[in-house]
Amino acid sequence: FKQKTAYEIPKRDWSSDVCSSDLLNEVYKFDPGRFALNRMLRLLPLYYLVCAATYLVIIEFPRRAFFFMPRWTPDHEWLEIVQNLVILPLGSATPTFRFSEPAWSLSVELTLYVLLWLGISRTPRLALTGFAAGAAYHVFCLVDGAPFNMRYFAPASAIMSFSLGALIYFHREKAARLDRKSTRLNSSHV
């Protein structure tokens, strides 16, 4: 998962969000074990390698690490290390300590995979409901004057784009079914 960049929105590049729904529906047939194992094997080994390397740099070169990233100090709490290893709490709006600064996006991605599996990617109606909920979240944040980090870093901020990806998936599937039906009808008249 990734938030949409200035390039992707005008170009309508929703491939990463559609891909998640494709994977869940077509490849894994909503088998949570296979899907979760694949996602974990894709994401976690490199992430844990980065965490280990960062920890070593913090311990061996604390002043340089602090100069590079002021949150990288050797005096962090063990709970913060556990949160980094579990990943999911890193999607919170107020980071304290992170081995990898962009780890918040992994937290958001993993959270949204669960939401896709639970419902958003199961039917067009649930995808539309997710899209409406995500849009409502963004409207509420803007009307309420929520800070940027709540509109961008929180898992709820990605519900709209992942739901839109699911809607695009369902639209493509419906178009393909109609095309196959049309082809069968045309071939039977020949």
PDB file of C-alpha atoms in Angstrom, residues 29-170:
ATOM      1  CA  LYS A  29      -9.905 -16.838  -2.926  1.00  0.00           C
ATOM      2  CA  PHE A  30     -10.140 -15.115   0.469  1.00  0.00           C
ATOM      3  CA  ASP A  31      -7.953 -17.745   2.160  1.00  0.00           C
ATOM      4  CA  PRO A  32      -6.609 -15.648   5.038  1.00  0.00           C
ATOM      5  CA  GLY A  33      -3.777 -18.036   5.898  1.00  0.00           C
ATOM      6  CA  ARG A  34      -2.205 -18.107   2.448  1.00  0.00           C
ATOM      7  CA  PHE A  35      -2.732 -14.393   1.914  1.00  0.00           C
ATOM      8  CA  ALA A  36      -1.282 -13.442   5.311  1.00  0.00           C
ATOM      9  CA  LEU A  37       1.708 -15.755   4.866  1.00  0.00           C
ATOM     10  CA  ASN A  38       2.453 -14.270   1.456  1.00  0.00           C
ATOM     11  CA  ARG A  39       2.163 -10.688   2.690  1.00  0.00           C
ATOM     12  CA  MET A  40       4.323 -11.401   5.746  1.00  0.00           C
ATOM     13  CA  LEU A  41       7.017 -13.129   3.669  1.00  0.00           C
ATOM     14  CA  ARG A  42       6.978 -10.215   1.240  1.00  0.00           C
ATOM     15  CA  LEU A  43       7.111  -7.450   3.855  1.00  0.00           C
ATOM     16  CA  LEU A  44       8.703  -8.632   7.080  1.00  0.00           C
ATOM     17  CA  PRO A  45      12.154 -10.086   6.316  1.00  0.00           C
ATOM     18  CA  LEU A  46      13.528  -6.876   4.820  1.00  0.00           C
ATOM     19  CA  TYR A  47      11.727  -4.763   7.431  1.00  0.00           C
ATOM     20  CA  TYR A  48      13.283  -6.767  10.285  1.00  0.00           C
ATOM     21  CA  LEU A  49      16.693  -6.524   8.610  1.00  0.00           C
ATOM     22  CA  VAL A  50      16.324  -2.725   8.513  1.00  0.00           C
ATOM     23  CA  CYS A  51      15.260  -2.714  12.188  1.00  0.00           C
ATOM     24  CA  ALA A  52      18.311  -4.766  13.185  1.00  0.00           C
ATOM     25  CA  ALA A  53      20.688  -2.582  11.173  1.00  0.00           C
ATOM     26  CA  THR A  54      19.174   0.597  12.607  1.00  0.00           C
ATOM     27  CA  TYR A  55      19.419  -0.766  16.155  1.00  0.00           C
ATOM     28  CA  LEU A  56      23.094  -1.572  15.629  1.00  0.00           C
ATOM     29  CA  VAL A  57      23.777   1.924  14.278  1.00  0.00           C
ATOM     30  CA  ILE A  58      21.975   3.498  17.247  1.00  0.00           C
ATOM     31  CA  ILE A  59      23.987   1.415  19.727  1.00  0.00           C
ATOM     32  CA  GLU A  60      27.369   1.745  17.976  1.00  0.00           C
ATOM     33  CA  PHE A  61      27.085   5.367  16.786  1.00  0.00           C
ATOM     34  CA  PRO A  62      24.539   7.074  19.059  1.00  0.00           C
ATOM     35  CA  ARG A  63      25.613  10.668  18.342  1.00  0.00           C
ATOM     36  CA  ARG A  64      25.614  10.194  14.575  1.00  0.00           C
ATOM     37  CA  ALA A  65      22.316   8.342  14.718  1.00  0.00           C
ATOM     38  CA  PHE A  66      20.782  11.167  16.778  1.00  0.00           C
ATOM     39  CA  PHE A  67      22.179  13.755  14.345  1.00  0.00           C
ATOM     40  CA  PHE A  68      20.596  11.867  11.429  1.00  0.00           C
ATOM     41  CA  MET A  69      17.266  11.212  13.161  1.00  0.00           C
ATOM     42  CA  PRO A  70      16.685  12.934  16.547  1.00  0.00           C
ATOM     43  CA  ARG A  71      14.310  10.152  17.640  1.00  0.00           C
ATOM     44  CA  TRP A  72      17.111   7.589  17.314  1.00  0.00           C
ATOM     45  CA  THR A  73      18.531   7.553  20.805  1.00  0.00           C
ATOM     46  CA  PRO A  74      19.722   4.550  22.812  1.00  0.00           C
ATOM     47  CA  ASP A  75      17.439   5.467  25.733  1.00  0.00           C
ATOM     48  CA  HIS A  76      14.113   4.330  24.260  1.00  0.00           C
ATOM     49  CA  GLU A  77      11.634   2.117  26.077  1.00  0.00           C
ATOM     50  CA  TRP A  78      11.387  -1.627  25.436  1.00  0.00           C
ATOM     51  CA  LEU A  79       7.709  -1.143  24.620  1.00  0.00           C
ATOM     52  CA  GLU A  80       8.757   1.047  21.703  1.00  0.00           C
ATOM     53  CA  ILE A  81      10.988  -1.739  20.379  1.00  0.00           C
ATOM     54  CA  VAL A  82       8.111  -4.219  20.682  1.00  0.00           C
ATOM     55  CA  GLN A  83       5.795  -1.799  18.862  1.00  0.00           C
ATOM     56  CA  ASN A  84       8.329  -1.588  16.044  1.00  0.00           C
ATOM     57  CA  LEU A  85       8.521  -5.368  15.792  1.00  0.00           C
ATOM     58  CA  VAL A  86       4.730  -5.780  15.831  1.00  0.00           C
ATOM     59  CA  ILE A  87       4.368  -2.912  13.280  1.00  0.00           C
ATOM     60  CA  LEU A  88       0.629  -2.261  13.710  1.00  0.00           C
ATOM     61  CA  PRO A  89       0.903   0.446  16.402  1.00  0.00           C
ATOM     62  CA  LEU A  90       3.214   2.429  14.111  1.00  0.00           C
ATOM     63  CA  GLY A  91       0.242   3.753  12.155  1.00  0.00           C
ATOM     64  CA  SER A  92      -0.593   6.036  15.034  1.00  0.00           C
ATOM     65  CA  ALA A  93      -0.601   9.729  14.292  1.00  0.00           C
ATOM     66  CA  THR A  94       2.095  10.593  16.830  1.00  0.00           C
ATOM     67  CA  PRO A  95       5.309   8.629  16.355  1.00  0.00           C
ATOM     68  CA  THR A  96       7.749   8.399  19.192  1.00  0.00           C
ATOM     69  CA  PHE A  97      10.482   5.988  18.114  1.00  0.00           C
ATOM     70  CA  ARG A  98      10.714   4.077  14.846  1.00  0.00           C
ATOM     71  CA  PHE A  99      13.557   2.010  13.485  1.00  0.00           C
ATOM     72  CA  SER A 100      12.344   2.903  10.012  1.00  0.00           C
ATOM     73  CA  GLU A 101      10.497   6.179   9.535  1.00  0.00           C
ATOM     74  CA  PRO A 102       8.253   4.936   6.683  1.00  0.00           C
ATOM     75  CA  ALA A 103       7.157   1.933   8.791  1.00  0.00           C
ATOM     76  CA  TRP A 104       3.847   3.718   9.371  1.00  0.00           C
ATOM     77  CA  SER A 105       2.939   2.773   5.789  1.00  0.00           C
ATOM     78  CA  LEU A 106       3.456  -0.927   6.556  1.00  0.00           C
ATOM     79  CA  SER A 107       1.145  -0.535   9.525  1.00  0.00           C
ATOM     80  CA  VAL A 108      -1.497   1.071   7.330  1.00  0.00           C
ATOM     81  CA  GLU A 109      -1.044  -1.561   4.613  1.00  0.00           C
ATOM     82  CA  LEU A 110      -1.421  -4.481   7.034  1.00  0.00           C
ATOM     83  CA  THR A 111      -4.468  -2.891   8.667  1.00  0.00           C
ATOM     84  CA  LEU A 112      -6.115  -2.357   5.281  1.00  0.00           C
ATOM     85  CA  TYR A 113      -5.396  -5.939   4.205  1.00  0.00           C
ATOM     86  CA  VAL A 114      -7.409  -7.076   7.216  1.00  0.00           C
ATOM     87  CA  LEU A 115     -10.249  -4.673   6.342  1.00  0.00           C
ATOM     88  CA  LEU A 116     -10.209  -5.835   2.709  1.00  0.00           C
ATOM     89  CA  TRP A 117     -10.410  -9.451   3.828  1.00  0.00           C
ATOM     90  CA  LEU A 118     -13.132  -8.757   6.402  1.00  0.00           C
ATOM     91  CA  GLY A 119     -15.415  -7.119   3.895  1.00  0.00           C
ATOM     92  CA  ILE A 120     -14.342  -4.241   1.688  1.00  0.00           C
ATOM     93  CA  SER A 121     -13.116  -6.529  -1.077  1.00  0.00           C
ATOM     94  CA  ARG A 122     -15.874  -9.138  -0.850  1.00  0.00           C
ATOM     95  CA  THR A 123     -18.760  -7.445  -2.674  1.00  0.00           C
ATOM     96  CA  PRO A 124     -19.341  -4.252  -4.639  1.00  0.00           C
ATOM     97  CA  ARG A 125     -21.793  -3.065  -1.989  1.00  0.00           C
ATOM     98  CA  LEU A 126     -19.245  -3.498   0.810  1.00  0.00           C
ATOM     99  CA  ALA A 127     -16.599  -1.776  -1.330  1.00  0.00           C
ATOM    100  CA  LEU A 128     -18.967   1.140  -1.863  1.00  0.00           C
ATOM    101  CA  THR A 129     -19.700   1.245   1.873  1.00  0.00           C
ATOM    102  CA  GLY A 130     -15.950   1.336   2.570  1.00  0.00           C
ATOM    103  CA  PHE A 131     -15.498   4.117   0.027  1.00  0.00           C
ATOM    104  CA  ALA A 132     -18.297   6.155   1.639  1.00  0.00           C
ATOM    105  CA  ALA A 133     -16.809   5.592   5.099  1.00  0.00           C
ATOM    106  CA  GLY A 134     -13.362   6.633   3.876  1.00  0.00           C
ATOM    107  CA  ALA A 135     -14.730   9.735   2.164  1.00  0.00           C
ATOM    108  CA  ALA A 136     -16.691  10.619   5.313  1.00  0.00           C
ATOM    109  CA  TYR A 137     -13.488  10.274   7.353  1.00  0.00           C
ATOM    110  CA  HIS A 138     -11.674  12.721   5.080  1.00  0.00           C
ATOM    111  CA  VAL A 139     -14.567  15.186   5.059  1.00  0.00           C
ATOM    112  CA  PHE A 140     -14.778  15.008   8.858  1.00  0.00           C
ATOM    113  CA  CYS A 141     -11.023  15.597   9.158  1.00  0.00           C
ATOM    114  CA  LEU A 142     -11.150  18.602   6.842  1.00  0.00           C
ATOM    115  CA  VAL A 143     -14.248  20.136   8.454  1.00  0.00           C
ATOM    116  CA  ASP A 144     -12.892  19.502  11.938  1.00  0.00           C
ATOM    117  CA  GLY A 145      -9.515  20.949  11.047  1.00  0.00           C
ATOM    118  CA  ALA A 146      -7.684  17.745  11.904  1.00  0.00           C
ATOM    119  CA  PRO A 147      -3.929  17.999  11.481  1.00  0.00           C
ATOM    120  CA  PHE A 148      -2.255  16.620   8.370  1.00  0.00           C
ATOM    121  CA  ASN A 149      -0.901  13.568  10.187  1.00  0.00           C
ATOM    122  CA  MET A 150      -4.461  12.400  10.957  1.00  0.00           C
ATOM    123  CA  ARG A 151      -5.480  12.820   7.303  1.00  0.00           C
ATOM    124  CA  TYR A 152      -2.409  11.041   5.942  1.00  0.00           C
ATOM    125  CA  PHE A 153      -0.740   8.641   8.390  1.00  0.00           C
ATOM    126  CA  ALA A 154      -3.732   7.043  10.133  1.00  0.00           C
ATOM    127  CA  PRO A 155      -5.041   3.711   8.779  1.00  0.00           C
ATOM    128  CA  ALA A 156      -8.511   5.247   8.387  1.00  0.00           C
ATOM    129  CA  SER A 157      -7.059   7.682   5.847  1.00  0.00           C
ATOM    130  CA  ALA A 158      -6.430   4.839   3.392  1.00  0.00           C
ATOM    131  CA  ILE A 159      -9.882   3.233   3.502  1.00  0.00           C
ATOM    132  CA  MET A 160     -11.173   5.408   0.671  1.00  0.00           C
ATOM    133  CA  SER A 161      -8.358   4.538  -1.777  1.00  0.00           C
ATOM    134  CA  PHE A 162      -8.359   0.811  -0.962  1.00  0.00           C
ATOM    135  CA  SER A 163     -12.163   0.759  -1.331  1.00  0.00           C
ATOM    136  CA  LEU A 164     -11.870   2.580  -4.638  1.00  0.00           C
ATOM    137  CA  GLY A 165      -9.406  -0.088  -5.723  1.00  0.00           C
ATOM    138  CA  ALA A 166     -11.968  -2.760  -4.811  1.00  0.00           C
ATOM    139  CA  LEU A 167     -14.679  -0.894  -6.737  1.00  0.00           C
ATOM    140  CA  ILE A 168     -12.426  -0.737  -9.796  1.00  0.00           C
ATOM    141  CA  TYR A 169     -11.752  -4.461  -9.435  1.00  0.00           C
ATOM    142  CA  PHE A 170     -15.490  -5.242  -9.337  1.00  0.00           C
TER     143      PHE A 170
END
